[in-house]
Coordinates of C-alpha atoms in Angstrom, one line a residue:
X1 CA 0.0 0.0 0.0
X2 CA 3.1 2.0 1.1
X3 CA 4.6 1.6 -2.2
X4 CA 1.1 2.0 -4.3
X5 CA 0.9 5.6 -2.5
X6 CA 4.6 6.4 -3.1
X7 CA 4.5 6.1 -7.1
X8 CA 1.1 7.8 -7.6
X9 CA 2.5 11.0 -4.8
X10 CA 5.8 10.5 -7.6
X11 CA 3.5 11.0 -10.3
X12 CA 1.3 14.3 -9.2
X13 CA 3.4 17.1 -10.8
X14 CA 4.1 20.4 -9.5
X15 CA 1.5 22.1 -11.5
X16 CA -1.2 19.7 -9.9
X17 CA -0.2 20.7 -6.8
X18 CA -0.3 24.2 -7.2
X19 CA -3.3 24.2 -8.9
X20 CA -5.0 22.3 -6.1
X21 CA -3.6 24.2 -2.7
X22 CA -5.2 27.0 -4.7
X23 CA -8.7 25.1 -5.7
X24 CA -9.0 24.3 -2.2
X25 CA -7.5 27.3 -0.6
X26 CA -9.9 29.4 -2.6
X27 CA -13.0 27.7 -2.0
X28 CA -12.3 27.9 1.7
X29 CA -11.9 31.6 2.0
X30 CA -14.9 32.1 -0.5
X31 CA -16.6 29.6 2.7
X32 CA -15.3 31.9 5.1
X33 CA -16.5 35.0 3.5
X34 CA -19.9 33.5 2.8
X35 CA -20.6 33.3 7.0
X36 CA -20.2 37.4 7.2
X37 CA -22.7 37.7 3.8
X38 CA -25.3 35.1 5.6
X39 CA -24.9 36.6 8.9
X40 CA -27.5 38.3 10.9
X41 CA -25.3 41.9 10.7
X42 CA -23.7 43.7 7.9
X43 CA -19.8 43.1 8.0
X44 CA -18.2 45.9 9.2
X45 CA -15.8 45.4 6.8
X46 CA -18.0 46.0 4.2
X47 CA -19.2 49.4 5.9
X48 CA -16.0 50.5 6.7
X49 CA -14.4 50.3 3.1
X50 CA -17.3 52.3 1.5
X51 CA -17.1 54.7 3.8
X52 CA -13.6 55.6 3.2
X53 CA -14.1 55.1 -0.8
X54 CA -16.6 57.7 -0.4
X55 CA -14.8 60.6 1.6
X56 CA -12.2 60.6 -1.3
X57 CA -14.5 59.9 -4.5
X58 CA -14.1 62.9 -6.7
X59 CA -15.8 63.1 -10.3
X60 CA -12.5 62.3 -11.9
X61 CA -12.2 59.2 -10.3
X62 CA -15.4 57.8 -10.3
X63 CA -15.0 58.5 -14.5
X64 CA -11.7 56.8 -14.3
X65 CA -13.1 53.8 -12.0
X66 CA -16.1 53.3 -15.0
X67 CA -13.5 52.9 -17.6
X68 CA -11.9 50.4 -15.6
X69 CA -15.1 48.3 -14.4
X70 CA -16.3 48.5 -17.9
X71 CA -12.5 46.6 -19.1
X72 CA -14.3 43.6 -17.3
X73 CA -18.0 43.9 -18.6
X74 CA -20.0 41.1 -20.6
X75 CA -19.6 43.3 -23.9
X76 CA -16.1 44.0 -23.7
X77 CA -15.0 40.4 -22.6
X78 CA -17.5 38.8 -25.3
X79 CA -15.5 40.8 -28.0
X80 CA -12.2 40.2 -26.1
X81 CA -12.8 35.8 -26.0
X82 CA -14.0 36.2 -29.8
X83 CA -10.4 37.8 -30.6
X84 CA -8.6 35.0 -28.8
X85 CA -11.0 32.7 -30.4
X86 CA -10.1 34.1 -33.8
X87 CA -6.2 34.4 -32.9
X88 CA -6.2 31.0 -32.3
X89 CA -8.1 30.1 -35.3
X90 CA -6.0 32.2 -37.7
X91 CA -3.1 32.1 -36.5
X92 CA -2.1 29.1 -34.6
X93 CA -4.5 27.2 -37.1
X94 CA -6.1 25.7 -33.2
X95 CA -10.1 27.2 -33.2
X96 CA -10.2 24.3 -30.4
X97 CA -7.9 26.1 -28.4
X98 CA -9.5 29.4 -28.9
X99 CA -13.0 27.7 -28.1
X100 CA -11.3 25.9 -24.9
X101 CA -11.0 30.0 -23.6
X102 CA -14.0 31.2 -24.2
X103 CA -15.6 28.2 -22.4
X104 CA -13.5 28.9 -19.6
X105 CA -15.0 32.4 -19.3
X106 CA -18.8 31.7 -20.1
X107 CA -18.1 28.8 -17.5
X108 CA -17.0 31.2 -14.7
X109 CA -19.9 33.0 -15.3
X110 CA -22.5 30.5 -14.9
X111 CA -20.8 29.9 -11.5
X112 CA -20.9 33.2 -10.6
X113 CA -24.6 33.6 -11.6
X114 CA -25.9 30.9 -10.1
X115 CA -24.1 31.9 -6.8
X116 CA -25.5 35.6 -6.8
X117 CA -29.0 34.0 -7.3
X118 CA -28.4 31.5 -4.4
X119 CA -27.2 33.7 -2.1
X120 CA -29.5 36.9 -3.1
X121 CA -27.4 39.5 -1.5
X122 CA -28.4 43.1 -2.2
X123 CA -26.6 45.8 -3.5
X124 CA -24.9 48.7 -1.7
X125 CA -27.4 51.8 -1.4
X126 CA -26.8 54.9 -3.5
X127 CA -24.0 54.0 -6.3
X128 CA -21.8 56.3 -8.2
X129 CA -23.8 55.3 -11.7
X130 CA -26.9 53.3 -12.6
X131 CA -28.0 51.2 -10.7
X132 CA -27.9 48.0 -11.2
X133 CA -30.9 44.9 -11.0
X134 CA -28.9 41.7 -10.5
X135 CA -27.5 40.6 -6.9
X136 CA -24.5 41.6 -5.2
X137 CA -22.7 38.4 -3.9
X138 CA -19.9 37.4 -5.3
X139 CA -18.7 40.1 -7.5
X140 CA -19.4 38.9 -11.3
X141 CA -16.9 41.9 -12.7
X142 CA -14.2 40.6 -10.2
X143 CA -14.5 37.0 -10.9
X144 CA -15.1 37.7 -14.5
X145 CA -12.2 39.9 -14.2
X146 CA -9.5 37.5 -12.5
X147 CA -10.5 34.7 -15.0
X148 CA -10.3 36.3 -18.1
X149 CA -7.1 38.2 -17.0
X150 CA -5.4 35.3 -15.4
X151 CA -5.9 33.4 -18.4
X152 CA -4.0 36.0 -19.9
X153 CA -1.3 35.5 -17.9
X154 CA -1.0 32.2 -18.5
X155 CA -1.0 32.5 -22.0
X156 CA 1.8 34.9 -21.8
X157 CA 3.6 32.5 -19.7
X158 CA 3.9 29.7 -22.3
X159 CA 4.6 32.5 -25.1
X160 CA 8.2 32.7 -26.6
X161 CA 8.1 36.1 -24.9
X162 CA 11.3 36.8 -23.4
X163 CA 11.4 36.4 -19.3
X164 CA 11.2 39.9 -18.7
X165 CA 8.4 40.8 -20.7
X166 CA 6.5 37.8 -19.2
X167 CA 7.0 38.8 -15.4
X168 CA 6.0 42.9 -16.6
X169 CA 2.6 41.5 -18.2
X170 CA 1.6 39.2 -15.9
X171 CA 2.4 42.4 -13.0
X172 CA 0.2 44.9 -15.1
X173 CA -2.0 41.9 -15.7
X174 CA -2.7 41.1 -12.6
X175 CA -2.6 45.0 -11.3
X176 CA -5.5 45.6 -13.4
X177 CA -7.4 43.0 -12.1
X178 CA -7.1 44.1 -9.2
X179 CA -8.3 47.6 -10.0
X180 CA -11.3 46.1 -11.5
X181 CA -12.2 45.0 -8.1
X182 CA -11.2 48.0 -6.6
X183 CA -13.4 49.9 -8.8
X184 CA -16.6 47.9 -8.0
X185 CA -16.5 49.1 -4.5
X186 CA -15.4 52.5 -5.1
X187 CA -19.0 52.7 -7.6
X188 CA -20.8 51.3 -4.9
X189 CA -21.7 48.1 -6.9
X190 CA -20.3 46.1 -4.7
X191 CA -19.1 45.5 -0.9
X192 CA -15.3 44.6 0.2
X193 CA -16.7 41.2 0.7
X194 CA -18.4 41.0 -2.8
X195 CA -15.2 41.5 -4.7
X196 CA -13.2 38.8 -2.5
X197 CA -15.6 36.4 -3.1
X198 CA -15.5 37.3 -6.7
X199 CA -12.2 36.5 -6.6
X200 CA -12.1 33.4 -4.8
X201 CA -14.8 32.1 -7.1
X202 CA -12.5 33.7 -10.0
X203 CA -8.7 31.8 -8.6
X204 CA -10.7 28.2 -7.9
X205 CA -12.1 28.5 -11.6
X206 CA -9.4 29.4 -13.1
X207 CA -6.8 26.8 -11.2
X208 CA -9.0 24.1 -12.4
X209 CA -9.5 25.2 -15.8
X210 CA -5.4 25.7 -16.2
X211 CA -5.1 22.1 -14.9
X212 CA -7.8 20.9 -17.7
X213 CA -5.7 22.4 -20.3
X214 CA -2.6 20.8 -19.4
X215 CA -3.8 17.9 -18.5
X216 CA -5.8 17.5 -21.3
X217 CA -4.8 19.7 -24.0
X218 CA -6.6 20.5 -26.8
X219 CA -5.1 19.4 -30.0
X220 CA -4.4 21.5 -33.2
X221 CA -7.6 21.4 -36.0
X222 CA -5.1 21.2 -38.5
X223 CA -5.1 17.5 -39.8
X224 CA -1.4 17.7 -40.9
X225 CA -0.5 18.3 -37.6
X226 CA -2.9 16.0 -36.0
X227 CA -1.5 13.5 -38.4
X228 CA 2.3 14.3 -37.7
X229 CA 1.5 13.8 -34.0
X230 CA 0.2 9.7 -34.5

C-alpha cells in the first residue's frame, strides 16, 4: 500500500499541486466569507471600506473607476474571447484552443450567476452610476475579471516572450485586475466582501481550468498536424 501511494504521490506534478492548494484554498476563503454575507449583521468590513471610498471619490475618479469596471464587462469580454477565439483560429490554425478560452469564461460566469442568485445579497445603497438589478454576492466583474485576465497570464507564460516581458505582463495583468475590483467598490456596486468572493470564485475557476488544459490539451484542428502527432 506503502509503495502504491509512493508512485502515484511521484507521479502528481508540481502544476497539480499548485493548482489544487489554490482550488481548495480558494474555495475555503470564499466559505469563510460567505458566514459574514449570511450573517444576521452587515460586515463591518464592508461598511467601513465604503465609507472611506466615499470621503475621497471625486468626479474624476469615479469616471476613471467606469472605464476600468467596464475593461471587465459582458460586452467587452464577449469581443475580447471572440479575438482569442479568432487568434487561435488564424493564426495558430487551433479554433479548439480558442473555443477551450471562451468556455473557460462563459463557464465562470455561470458559476458566478448561479451563486448571486443562491445567495441573493443586495446591492450597496446609492452608487456612483446606474444602478444595477442583479445581486450583489460574489462580485461577477471581479471573478469575471481575475478569470479572463489570469488566463492572460497564463497564455503569456507559455509564449516565446522573453522572461522579462512575461514577469512585466503578468504584473500589469494582474494590477489591473485588481483595480477592477477595486473599482466595483469604489461605484458602490459592490461591498469589500463581494469582490473577494468574486475572486475566490474567480482563482478556484481558473486553477482548475489551467489544470484541464494541461492535462488534457486541446489538439491542433489542422489535420497535418494531427496527423504528424500519431
Amino acid at each position: 500500500m506503502r509503495q502504491f501511494l509512493k508512485r502515484r504521490l511521484a507521479n502528481l506534478s508540481l502544476r497539480f499541486l499548485l493548482s489544487s492548494v489554490i482550488f481548495i484554498a480558494s474555495v475555503i476563503f470564499f466559505v469563510l466569507i460567505t458566514r459574514s454575507v449570511l450573517g444576521p449583521e452587515q460586515h463591518r468590513m464592508d461598511i467601513a471600506a465604503i465609507k472611506a471610498f466615499a470621503k475621497e471619490t471625486t468626479t474624476t475618479l469615479r469616471d476613471i473607476m467606469i472605464g476600468i469596471s467596464f475593461l471587465a464587462s459582458s460586452p467587452f469580454l464577449t469581443v475580447a474571447y471572440l479575438l482569442l477565439l479568432g487568434w487561435y483560429s488564424f493564426f495558430h490554425k487551433s479554433w479548439r484552443r480558442g473555443l477551450a478560452t471562451a468556455i473557460i469564461g462563459i463557464g465562470g460566469s455561470l458559476v458566478t450567476h448561479f451563486l448571486k442568485v443562491y445567495f441573493q445579497r443586495p446591492r450597496p445603497a446609492n452608487p456612483l452610476s446606474d444602478p444595477l438589478l442583479t445581486y450583489s454576492f460574489p462580485s461577477g466583474h471581479s471573478s469575471a475579471g481575475f478569470i479572463f485576465y489570469g488566463l492572460l497570464i497564463y497564455l503569456v507564460s507559455k509564449s516565446n516572450l522573453s522572461p522579462g516581458y512575461k514577469i512585466l505582463t503578468g504584473i500589469l495583468l494582474a494590477a489591473l485586475s485588481l483595480l477592477i475590483g477595486l473599482s466595483r467598490i469604489i461605484l458602490r456596486f459592490h461591498y469589500l466582501s463581494d469582490v473577494i468572493g468574486g475572486f475566490c470564485i474567480g482563482a478556484a475557476w481558473l486553477s482548475l481550468s489551467i489544470y484541464l488544459l494541461e492535462h488534457y490539451p486541446v489538439s491542433s484542428s489542422n489535420p497535418k498536424t494531427n496527423s504528424s502527432r500519431k
